[in-house]
Amino acid sequence: MEIRNRIKSLRARAGMSQEDLAGRIYVSRQTISSWENDKTYPDVQSPLLLSEIFDVTVDSLIKEDVMTMTKTIDSGVRTMKQMAWVMVVFLLLMIAAMAWLVAQTVVWDWDLAYAVPTFVLALVLWCVALCAAVQVERIKKSHDLVTYREILSYWYGEPVDRDTEKSRRERLIPVWMKTIRFVGMMVLAAAIAYGFAMLVNRLVG
């Protein structure tokens, strides 16, 4: 796509680094790098912000890339929706499997050896949900989405407003801390599933 070359040349002409430009349009430096290396494409609002910064028209900035950008954004939204639904459905199935596991081992007092297939099933379901969640996180990262409001805007094909206090604060959080938070959420989901299974056991028992 030509937009990557135009962004790079306009940034160089303005004497701006990737970090400088990222700060002006409220995205990460990695996002600018991804645009300039043709890894991802700007969302619907970014060309407008870029045109204001570089004092050019949006049309001259995106030109023949409009159709490709639209298709790419639509594809990203579609994939994100699919992965989000996969994550939710398989988490619910995992909860059901955990409830069934507790019923087998506690309610009916089965030997643990007979409950192993159910445990394996619950683990597989959790892994599938985790993979879907990782895919969603990759899409969020490639489109520089860090807050729930930004995700919703992207989900519905609306302009993404990154110029908010929460957005700026979220972008200051280190990657390692975000990774710990993500893993913690998945572990919490597993713990909730186990807790639900124990609750079912108490109600049934």
Coordinates of C-alpha atoms in Angstrom, one line a residue:
M1 CA 0.0 0.0 0.0
E2 CA 1.2 3.5 -0.8
I3 CA 0.0 5.0 2.4
R4 CA 2.9 3.6 4.3
N5 CA 5.3 5.5 2.0
R6 CA 3.3 8.7 2.3
I7 CA 3.3 8.5 6.1
K8 CA 7.0 7.8 6.2
S9 CA 7.9 10.6 3.8
L10 CA 5.6 13.2 5.4
R11 CA 6.9 12.3 8.8
A12 CA 10.5 12.7 7.6
R13 CA 9.7 16.0 5.9
A14 CA 8.2 17.3 9.2
G15 CA 11.3 16.1 11.0
M16 CA 9.3 13.9 13.4
S17 CA 10.3 10.6 14.9
Q18 CA 7.9 7.7 15.1
E19 CA 7.6 8.4 18.8
D20 CA 6.7 12.1 18.1
L21 CA 4.0 11.2 15.6
A22 CA 2.6 8.5 17.8
G23 CA 2.2 11.1 20.6
R24 CA 0.4 13.5 18.3
I25 CA -2.2 11.0 17.2
Y26 CA -2.5 9.1 20.5
V27 CA -1.2 5.7 19.3
S28 CA 1.9 3.7 20.2
R29 CA 5.3 4.0 18.4
Q30 CA 4.8 0.3 17.4
T31 CA 1.6 1.2 15.7
I32 CA 3.4 3.9 13.5
S33 CA 6.1 1.3 12.8
S34 CA 3.5 -1.2 11.7
W35 CA 1.9 1.3 9.4
E36 CA 5.2 2.2 7.8
N37 CA 6.2 -1.4 7.4
D38 CA 2.8 -2.4 5.9
K39 CA 2.0 -4.8 8.7
T40 CA -1.2 -3.1 9.7
Y41 CA -3.3 -0.2 8.3
P42 CA -4.7 3.0 10.0
D43 CA -8.2 2.9 11.3
V44 CA -10.9 5.3 10.1
Q45 CA -9.9 8.2 12.3
S46 CA -6.2 8.1 12.0
P47 CA -6.0 9.4 8.4
L48 CA -7.9 12.5 9.5
L49 CA -5.5 13.2 12.3
L50 CA -2.5 12.6 10.1
S51 CA -3.9 15.0 7.4
E52 CA -4.2 17.7 10.1
I53 CA -0.7 17.2 11.4
F54 CA 0.9 17.1 8.0
D55 CA -1.4 19.8 6.5
V56 CA -2.5 17.6 3.6
T57 CA -5.9 16.4 2.5
V58 CA -7.2 13.0 3.6
D59 CA -7.7 12.1 -0.1
S60 CA -4.1 12.8 -1.0
L61 CA -3.0 10.7 2.0
I62 CA -5.0 7.5 1.3
K63 CA -5.8 7.9 -2.4
E64 CA -6.2 4.4 -4.0
D65 CA -5.6 2.6 -0.7
V66 CA -9.2 3.3 0.5
M67 CA -10.7 0.0 -0.7
T68 CA -7.8 -2.1 0.7
M69 CA -7.9 -0.3 4.0
T70 CA -11.7 -0.8 4.3
K71 CA -11.4 -4.5 3.5
T72 CA -8.6 -4.9 6.0
I73 CA -10.5 -3.2 8.8
D74 CA -13.7 -5.1 8.0
S75 CA -11.7 -8.4 8.1
G76 CA -10.1 -7.4 11.4
V77 CA -13.5 -6.6 12.9
R78 CA -15.0 -9.8 11.6
T79 CA -12.2 -11.9 13.0
M80 CA -12.3 -10.1 16.4
K81 CA -16.1 -10.8 16.7
Q82 CA -15.6 -14.5 15.8
M83 CA -12.8 -15.0 18.3
A84 CA -14.7 -13.1 21.0
W85 CA -17.7 -15.4 20.6
V86 CA -15.4 -18.5 20.5
M87 CA -13.8 -17.4 23.8
V88 CA -17.2 -16.8 25.5
V89 CA -18.8 -20.1 24.2
F90 CA -15.8 -22.3 25.2
L91 CA -15.6 -20.6 28.6
L92 CA -19.2 -21.5 29.2
L93 CA -18.6 -25.1 28.0
M94 CA -15.6 -25.3 30.3
I95 CA -17.8 -24.3 33.2
A96 CA -20.3 -27.0 32.3
A97 CA -17.5 -29.5 32.0
M98 CA -16.2 -28.5 35.5
A99 CA -19.7 -28.9 36.9
W100 CA -19.9 -32.3 35.4
L101 CA -16.5 -33.2 36.8
V102 CA -17.6 -32.3 40.3
A103 CA -20.8 -34.2 39.9
Q104 CA -18.9 -37.3 38.9
T105 CA -16.3 -37.1 41.7
V106 CA -18.3 -35.7 44.5
V107 CA -22.0 -36.4 44.0
W108 CA -21.7 -39.8 42.5
D109 CA -18.3 -40.6 44.1
W110 CA -16.7 -41.9 41.0
D111 CA -13.1 -43.1 41.1
L112 CA -10.8 -40.3 39.8
A113 CA -9.6 -42.5 37.0
Y114 CA -13.1 -42.5 35.4
A115 CA -13.3 -38.7 35.7
V116 CA -10.0 -38.1 33.8
P117 CA -11.7 -37.7 30.4
T118 CA -14.0 -35.0 31.8
F119 CA -11.0 -33.2 33.3
V120 CA -9.1 -33.4 30.0
L121 CA -12.2 -32.1 28.2
A122 CA -12.4 -29.1 30.5
L123 CA -8.7 -28.4 30.0
V124 CA -9.0 -28.6 26.3
L125 CA -12.0 -26.2 26.3
W126 CA -10.1 -23.8 28.5
C127 CA -7.1 -23.9 26.1
V128 CA -9.4 -23.2 23.1
A129 CA -10.8 -20.2 25.0
L130 CA -7.3 -19.1 25.8
C131 CA -6.2 -19.3 22.2
A132 CA -9.2 -17.2 21.1
A133 CA -8.4 -14.7 23.8
V134 CA -4.8 -14.4 22.6
Q135 CA -6.0 -13.9 19.0
V136 CA -8.3 -11.0 20.3
E137 CA -5.3 -9.5 22.1
R138 CA -3.3 -9.6 18.9
I139 CA -6.0 -7.8 17.0
K140 CA -6.2 -5.2 19.8
K141 CA -2.4 -4.7 19.7
S142 CA -2.2 -4.4 15.9
H143 CA -5.0 -1.7 15.9
D144 CA -3.7 -0.1 19.1
L145 CA -6.9 -0.7 21.1
V146 CA -6.4 -0.5 24.9
T147 CA -9.7 0.6 26.5
Y148 CA -13.2 -1.0 26.4
R149 CA -14.5 2.1 24.7
E150 CA -11.9 1.9 21.9
I151 CA -12.7 -1.8 21.4
L152 CA -16.4 -1.0 21.1
S153 CA -15.8 1.8 18.6
Y154 CA -13.6 -0.6 16.5
W155 CA -16.2 -3.4 16.9
Y156 CA -19.0 -1.2 15.4
G157 CA -16.8 0.4 12.8
E158 CA -16.8 3.9 14.4
P159 CA -13.9 6.3 14.8
V160 CA -11.6 5.3 17.7
D161 CA -11.1 8.2 20.1
R162 CA -7.7 7.6 21.8
D163 CA -7.5 11.2 23.2
T164 CA -8.9 10.4 26.6
E165 CA -7.3 10.3 30.1
K166 CA -8.0 6.6 30.5
S167 CA -6.5 5.8 27.0
R168 CA -3.4 7.8 27.8
R169 CA -3.0 6.2 31.3
E170 CA -3.6 2.7 29.8
R171 CA -0.8 3.2 27.2
L172 CA 1.7 4.0 30.0
I173 CA 1.3 0.5 31.5
P174 CA 4.3 -1.8 30.7
V175 CA 3.8 -4.8 28.5
W176 CA 4.9 -7.2 31.2
M177 CA 2.2 -5.9 33.5
K178 CA -0.5 -6.2 30.8
T179 CA 0.7 -9.8 30.2
I180 CA 0.3 -10.6 33.9
R181 CA -3.1 -9.1 34.0
F182 CA -4.2 -11.1 30.9
V183 CA -2.9 -14.4 32.4
G184 CA -4.5 -13.5 35.7
M185 CA -7.9 -13.0 34.0
M186 CA -7.7 -16.4 32.3
V187 CA -6.8 -18.1 35.6
L188 CA -9.6 -16.2 37.3
A189 CA -12.0 -17.6 34.6
A190 CA -10.8 -21.1 35.5
A191 CA -11.3 -20.4 39.2
I192 CA -14.8 -19.1 38.6
A193 CA -15.6 -22.2 36.7
Y194 CA -14.4 -24.4 39.6
G195 CA -16.3 -22.3 42.1
F196 CA -19.5 -22.6 40.0
A197 CA -19.0 -26.3 39.8
M198 CA -18.7 -26.5 43.6
L199 CA -21.8 -24.4 44.0
V200 CA -23.7 -26.8 41.8
N201 CA -22.4 -29.6 43.9
R202 CA -23.7 -28.0 47.1
L203 CA -27.1 -27.3 45.6
V204 CA -27.4 -30.9 44.3
G205 CA -26.0 -32.4 47.4

